[in-house]
PDB file of C-alpha atoms in Angstrom:
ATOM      1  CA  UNK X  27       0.000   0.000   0.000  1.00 41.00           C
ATOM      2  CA  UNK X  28       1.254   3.547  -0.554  1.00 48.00           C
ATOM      3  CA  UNK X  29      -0.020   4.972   2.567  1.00 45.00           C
ATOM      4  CA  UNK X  30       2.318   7.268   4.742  1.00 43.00           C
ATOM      5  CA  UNK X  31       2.019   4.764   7.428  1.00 45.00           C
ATOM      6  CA  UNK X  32       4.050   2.352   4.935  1.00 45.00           C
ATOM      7  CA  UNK X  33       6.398   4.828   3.362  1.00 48.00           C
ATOM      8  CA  UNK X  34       9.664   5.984   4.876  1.00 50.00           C
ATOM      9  CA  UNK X  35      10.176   9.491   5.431  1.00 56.00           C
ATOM     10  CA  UNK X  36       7.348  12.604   5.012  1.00 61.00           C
ATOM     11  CA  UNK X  37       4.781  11.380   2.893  1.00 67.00           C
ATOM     12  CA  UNK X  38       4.348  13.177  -0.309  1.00 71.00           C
ATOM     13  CA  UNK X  39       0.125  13.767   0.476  1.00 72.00           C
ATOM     14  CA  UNK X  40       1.312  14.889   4.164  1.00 70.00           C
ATOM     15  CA  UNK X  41       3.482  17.833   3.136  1.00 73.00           C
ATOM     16  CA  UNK X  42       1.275  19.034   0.472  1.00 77.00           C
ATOM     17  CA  UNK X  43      -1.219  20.150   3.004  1.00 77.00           C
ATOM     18  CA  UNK X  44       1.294  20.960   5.751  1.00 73.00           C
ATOM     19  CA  UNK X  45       3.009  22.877   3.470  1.00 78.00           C
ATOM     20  CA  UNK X  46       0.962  23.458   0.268  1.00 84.00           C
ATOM     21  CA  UNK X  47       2.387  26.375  -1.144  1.00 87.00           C
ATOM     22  CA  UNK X  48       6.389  24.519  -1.737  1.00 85.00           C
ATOM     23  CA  UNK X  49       7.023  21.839  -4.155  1.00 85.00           C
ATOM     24  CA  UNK X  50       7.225  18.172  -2.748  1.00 79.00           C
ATOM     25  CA  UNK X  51      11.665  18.549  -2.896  1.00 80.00           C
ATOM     26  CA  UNK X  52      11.470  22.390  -1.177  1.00 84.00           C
ATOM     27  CA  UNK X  53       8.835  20.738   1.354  1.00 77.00           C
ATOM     28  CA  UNK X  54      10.851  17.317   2.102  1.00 73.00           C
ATOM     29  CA  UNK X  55      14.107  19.966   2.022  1.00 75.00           C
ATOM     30  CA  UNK X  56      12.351  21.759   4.914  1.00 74.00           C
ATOM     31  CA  UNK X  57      11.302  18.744   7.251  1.00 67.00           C
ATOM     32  CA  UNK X  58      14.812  17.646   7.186  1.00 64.00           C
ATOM     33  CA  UNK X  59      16.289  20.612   8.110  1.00 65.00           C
ATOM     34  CA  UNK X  60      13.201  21.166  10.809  1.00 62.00           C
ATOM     35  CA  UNK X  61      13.396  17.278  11.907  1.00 54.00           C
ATOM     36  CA  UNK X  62      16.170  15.003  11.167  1.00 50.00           C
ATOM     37  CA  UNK X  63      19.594  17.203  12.527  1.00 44.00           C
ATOM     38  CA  UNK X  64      18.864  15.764  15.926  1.00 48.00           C
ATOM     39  CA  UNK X  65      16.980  15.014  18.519  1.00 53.00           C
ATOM     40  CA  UNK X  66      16.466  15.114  22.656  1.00 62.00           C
ATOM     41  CA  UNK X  67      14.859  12.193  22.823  1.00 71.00           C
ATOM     42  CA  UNK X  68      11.444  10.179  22.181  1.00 78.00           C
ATOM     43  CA  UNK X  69       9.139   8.865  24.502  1.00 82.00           C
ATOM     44  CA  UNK X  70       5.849   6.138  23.903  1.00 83.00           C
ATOM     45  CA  UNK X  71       2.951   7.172  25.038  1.00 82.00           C
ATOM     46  CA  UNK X  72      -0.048   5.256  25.725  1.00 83.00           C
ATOM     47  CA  UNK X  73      -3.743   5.361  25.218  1.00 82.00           C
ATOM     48  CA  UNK X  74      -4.939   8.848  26.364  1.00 84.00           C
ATOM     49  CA  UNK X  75      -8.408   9.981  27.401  1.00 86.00           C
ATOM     50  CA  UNK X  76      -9.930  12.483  25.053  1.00 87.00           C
ATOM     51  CA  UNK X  77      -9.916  15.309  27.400  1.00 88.00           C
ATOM     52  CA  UNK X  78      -6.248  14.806  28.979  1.00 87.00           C
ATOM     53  CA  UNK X  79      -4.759  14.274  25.276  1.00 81.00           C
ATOM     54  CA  UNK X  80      -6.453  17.595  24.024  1.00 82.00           C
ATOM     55  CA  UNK X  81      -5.135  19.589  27.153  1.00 82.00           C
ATOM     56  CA  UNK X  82      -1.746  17.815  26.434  1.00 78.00           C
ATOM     57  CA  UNK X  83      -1.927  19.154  22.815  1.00 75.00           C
ATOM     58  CA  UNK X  84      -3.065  22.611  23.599  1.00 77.00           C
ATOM     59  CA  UNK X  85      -0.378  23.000  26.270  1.00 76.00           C
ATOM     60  CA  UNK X  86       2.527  21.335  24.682  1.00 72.00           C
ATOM     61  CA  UNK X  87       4.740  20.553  20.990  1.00 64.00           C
ATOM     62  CA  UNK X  88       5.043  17.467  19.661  1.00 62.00           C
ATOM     63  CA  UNK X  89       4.728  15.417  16.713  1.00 64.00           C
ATOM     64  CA  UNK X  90       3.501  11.706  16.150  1.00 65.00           C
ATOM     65  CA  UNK X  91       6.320   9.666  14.309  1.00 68.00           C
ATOM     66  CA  UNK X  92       4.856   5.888  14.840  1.00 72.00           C
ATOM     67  CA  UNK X  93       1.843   4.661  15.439  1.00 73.00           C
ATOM     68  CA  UNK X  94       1.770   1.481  17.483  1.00 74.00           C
ATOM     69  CA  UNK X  95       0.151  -0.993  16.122  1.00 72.00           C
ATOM     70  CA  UNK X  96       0.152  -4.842  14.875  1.00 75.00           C
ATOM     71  CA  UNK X  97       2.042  -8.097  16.082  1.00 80.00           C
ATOM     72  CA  UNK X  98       4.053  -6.047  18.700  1.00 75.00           C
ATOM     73  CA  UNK X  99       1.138  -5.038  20.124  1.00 78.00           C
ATOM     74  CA  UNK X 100       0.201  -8.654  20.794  1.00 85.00           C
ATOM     75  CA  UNK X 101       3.033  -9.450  23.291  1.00 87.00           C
ATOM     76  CA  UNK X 102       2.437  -9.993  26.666  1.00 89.00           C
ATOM     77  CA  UNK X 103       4.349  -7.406  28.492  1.00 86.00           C
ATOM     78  CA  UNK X 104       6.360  -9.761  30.425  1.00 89.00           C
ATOM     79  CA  UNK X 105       7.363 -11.955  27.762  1.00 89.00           C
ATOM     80  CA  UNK X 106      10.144  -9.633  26.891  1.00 86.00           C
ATOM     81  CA  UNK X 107      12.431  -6.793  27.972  1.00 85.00           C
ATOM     82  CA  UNK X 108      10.382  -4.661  26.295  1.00 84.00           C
ATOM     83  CA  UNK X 109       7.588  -3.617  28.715  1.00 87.00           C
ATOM     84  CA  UNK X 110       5.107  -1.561  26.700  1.00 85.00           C
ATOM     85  CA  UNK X 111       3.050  -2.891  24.688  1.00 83.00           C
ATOM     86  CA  UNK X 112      -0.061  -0.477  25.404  1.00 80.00           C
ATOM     87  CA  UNK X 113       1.621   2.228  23.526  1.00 84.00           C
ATOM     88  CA  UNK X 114      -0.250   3.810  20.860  1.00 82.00           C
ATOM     89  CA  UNK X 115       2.052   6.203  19.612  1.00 81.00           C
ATOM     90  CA  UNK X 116       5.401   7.664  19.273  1.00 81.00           C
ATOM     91  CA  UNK X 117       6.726  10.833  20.129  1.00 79.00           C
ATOM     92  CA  UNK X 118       9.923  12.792  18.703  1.00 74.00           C
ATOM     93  CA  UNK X 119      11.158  15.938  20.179  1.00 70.00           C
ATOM     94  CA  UNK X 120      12.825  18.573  18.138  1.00 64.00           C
ATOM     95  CA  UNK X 121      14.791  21.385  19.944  1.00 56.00           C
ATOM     96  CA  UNK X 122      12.218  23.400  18.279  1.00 50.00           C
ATOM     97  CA  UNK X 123      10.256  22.667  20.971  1.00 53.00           C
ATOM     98  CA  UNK X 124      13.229  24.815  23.618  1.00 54.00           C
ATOM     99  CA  UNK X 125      15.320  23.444  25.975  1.00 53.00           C
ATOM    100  CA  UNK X 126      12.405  22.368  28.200  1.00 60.00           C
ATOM    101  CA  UNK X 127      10.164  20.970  25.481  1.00 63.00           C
ATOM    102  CA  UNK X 128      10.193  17.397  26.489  1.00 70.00           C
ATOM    103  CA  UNK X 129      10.619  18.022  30.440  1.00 73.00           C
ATOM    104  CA  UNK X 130       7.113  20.000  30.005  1.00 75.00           C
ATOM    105  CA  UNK X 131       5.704  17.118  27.811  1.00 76.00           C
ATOM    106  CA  UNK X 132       6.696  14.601  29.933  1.00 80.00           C
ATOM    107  CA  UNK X 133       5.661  16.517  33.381  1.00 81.00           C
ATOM    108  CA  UNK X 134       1.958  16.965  31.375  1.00 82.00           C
ATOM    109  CA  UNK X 135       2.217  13.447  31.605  1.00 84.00           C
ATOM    110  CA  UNK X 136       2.589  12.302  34.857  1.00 85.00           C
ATOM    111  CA  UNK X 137       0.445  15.242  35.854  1.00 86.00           C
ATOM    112  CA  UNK X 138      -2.324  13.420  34.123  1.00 87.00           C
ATOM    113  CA  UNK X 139      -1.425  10.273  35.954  1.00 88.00           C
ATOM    114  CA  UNK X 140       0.471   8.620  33.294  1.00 86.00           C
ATOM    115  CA  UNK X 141       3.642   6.978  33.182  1.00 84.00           C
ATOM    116  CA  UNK X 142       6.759   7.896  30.689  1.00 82.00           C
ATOM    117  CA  UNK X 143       7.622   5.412  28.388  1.00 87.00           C
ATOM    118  CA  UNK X 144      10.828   4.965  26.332  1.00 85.00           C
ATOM    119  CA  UNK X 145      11.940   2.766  23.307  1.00 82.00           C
ATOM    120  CA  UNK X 146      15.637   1.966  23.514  1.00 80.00           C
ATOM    121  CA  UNK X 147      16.212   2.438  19.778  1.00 78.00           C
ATOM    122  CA  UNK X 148      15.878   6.195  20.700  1.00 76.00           C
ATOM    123  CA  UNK X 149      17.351   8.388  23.118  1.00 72.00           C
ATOM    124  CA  UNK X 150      15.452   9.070  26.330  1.00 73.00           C
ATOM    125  CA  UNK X 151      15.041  12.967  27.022  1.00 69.00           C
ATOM    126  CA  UNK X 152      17.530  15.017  27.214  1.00 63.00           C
ATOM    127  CA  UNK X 153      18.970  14.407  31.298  1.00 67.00           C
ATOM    128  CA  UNK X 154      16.995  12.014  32.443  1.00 73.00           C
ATOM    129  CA  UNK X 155      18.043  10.208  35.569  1.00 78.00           C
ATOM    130  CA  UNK X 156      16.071   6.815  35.853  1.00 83.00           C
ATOM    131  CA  UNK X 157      16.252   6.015  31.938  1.00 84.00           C
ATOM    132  CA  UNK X 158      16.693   1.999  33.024  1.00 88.00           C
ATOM    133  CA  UNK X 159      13.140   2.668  34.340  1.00 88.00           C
ATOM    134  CA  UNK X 160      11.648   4.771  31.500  1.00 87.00           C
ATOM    135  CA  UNK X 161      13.066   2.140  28.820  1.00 88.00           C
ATOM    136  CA  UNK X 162      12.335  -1.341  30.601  1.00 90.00           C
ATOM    137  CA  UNK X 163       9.896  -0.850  33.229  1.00 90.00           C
ATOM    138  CA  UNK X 164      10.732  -3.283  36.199  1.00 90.00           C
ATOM    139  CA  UNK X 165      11.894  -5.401  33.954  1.00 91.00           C
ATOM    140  CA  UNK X 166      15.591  -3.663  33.972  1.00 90.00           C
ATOM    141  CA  UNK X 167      16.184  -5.416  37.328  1.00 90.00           C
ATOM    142  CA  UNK X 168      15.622  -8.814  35.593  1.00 90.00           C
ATOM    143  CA  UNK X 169      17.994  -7.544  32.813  1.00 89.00           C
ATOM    144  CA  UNK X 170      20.661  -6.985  35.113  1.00 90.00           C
ATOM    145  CA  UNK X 171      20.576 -10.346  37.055  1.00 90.00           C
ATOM    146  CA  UNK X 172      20.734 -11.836  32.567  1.00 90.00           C
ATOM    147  CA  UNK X 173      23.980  -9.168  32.518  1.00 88.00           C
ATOM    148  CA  UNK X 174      25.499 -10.594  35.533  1.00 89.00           C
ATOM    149  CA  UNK X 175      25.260 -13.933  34.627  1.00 90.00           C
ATOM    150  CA  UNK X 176      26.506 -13.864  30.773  1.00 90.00           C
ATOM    151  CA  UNK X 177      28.231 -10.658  30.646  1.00 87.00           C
ATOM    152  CA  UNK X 178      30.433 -10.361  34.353  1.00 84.00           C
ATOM    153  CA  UNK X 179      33.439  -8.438  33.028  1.00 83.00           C
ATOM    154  CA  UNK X 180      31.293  -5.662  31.214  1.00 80.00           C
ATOM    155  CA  UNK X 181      32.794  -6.608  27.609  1.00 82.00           C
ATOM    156  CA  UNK X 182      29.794  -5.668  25.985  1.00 79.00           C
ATOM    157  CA  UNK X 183      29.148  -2.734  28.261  1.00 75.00           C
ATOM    158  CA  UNK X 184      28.582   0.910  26.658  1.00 72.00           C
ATOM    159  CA  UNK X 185      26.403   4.006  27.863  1.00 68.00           C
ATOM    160  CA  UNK X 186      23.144   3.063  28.481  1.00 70.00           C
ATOM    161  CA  UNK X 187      23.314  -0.442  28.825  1.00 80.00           C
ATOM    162  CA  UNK X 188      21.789  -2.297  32.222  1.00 83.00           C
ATOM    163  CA  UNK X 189      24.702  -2.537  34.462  1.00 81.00           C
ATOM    164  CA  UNK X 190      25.436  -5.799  36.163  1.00 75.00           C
ATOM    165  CA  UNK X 191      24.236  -6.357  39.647  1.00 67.00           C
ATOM    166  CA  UNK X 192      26.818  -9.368  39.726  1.00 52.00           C
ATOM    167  CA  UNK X 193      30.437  -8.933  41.039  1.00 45.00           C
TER     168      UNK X 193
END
């Protein structure tokens, strides 16, 4: 299918009404520049109510880069490292957004009584402190008791990875 949810990059019927008065090149030209440079981080977000995800749009920036949806979805939670599989969406944030853009998404959040959720094949926002939390859940205990067993001497260690609670 030629939809832009199975296309790579900004679909061609997306940037003609986001931006109707470039060409498709000038308009793809300008969502790089905007969007792909780089990023603070992503988050997953989960199923909203109406009312909180309306209040969360009005108050906050952010764009939709993924929706969730198909085998993945299917998963139970604890069948994996991977904790969350009642995401619905994926988030992106540009520093167009300011320095603060995804501490005030994220604080919208858990102000609404939601929890952040990250997918390791992103960054987590910009300074985040319990990232083994936001990116596995309670799982990342589990992860590190796998680490200590097969991986003792750190070989495969690098930032971000679930440290070994092992000797």
């Amino acid at each position: 299918p030629t939809s832009f949810m199975n296309s790579h990059g900004p679909s061609r019927e997306l940037l003609s009404r986001v931006l109707p008065e470039m060409t498709f090149t000038e308009a793809t030209a300008a969502y790089l520049k905007a969007y792909i440079p780089s990023s603070p981080g992503a988050s997953m977000l989960p199923r909203f109510d109406d009312a909180f995800f309306a209040k969360l749009l009005n108050e906050t920036f952010s764009t939709a880069n993924h929706l969730m949806h198909g085998a993945a979805l299917q998963v139970h939670p604890d069948d994996t490292a991977y904790p969350w599989r009642n995401s619905a969406w994926q988030t992106e944030y540009k520093f167009a957004e300011g320095p603060n853009g995804s501490y005030d998404f994220l604080s919208r959040m858990l102000e609404g009584g939601y929890t952040p959720q990250g997918y390791y094949n992103y960054l987590n926002p910009y300074g985040m402190k319990n990232w083994r939390s936001y990116f596995f859940g309670d799982h990342w205990h589990k992860l590190s008791e796998i680490r200590a067993k097969y991986d003792p001497k750190d070989v495969f260690g690098k930032p971000l990875t679930i440290e070994s609670i092992g000797e």
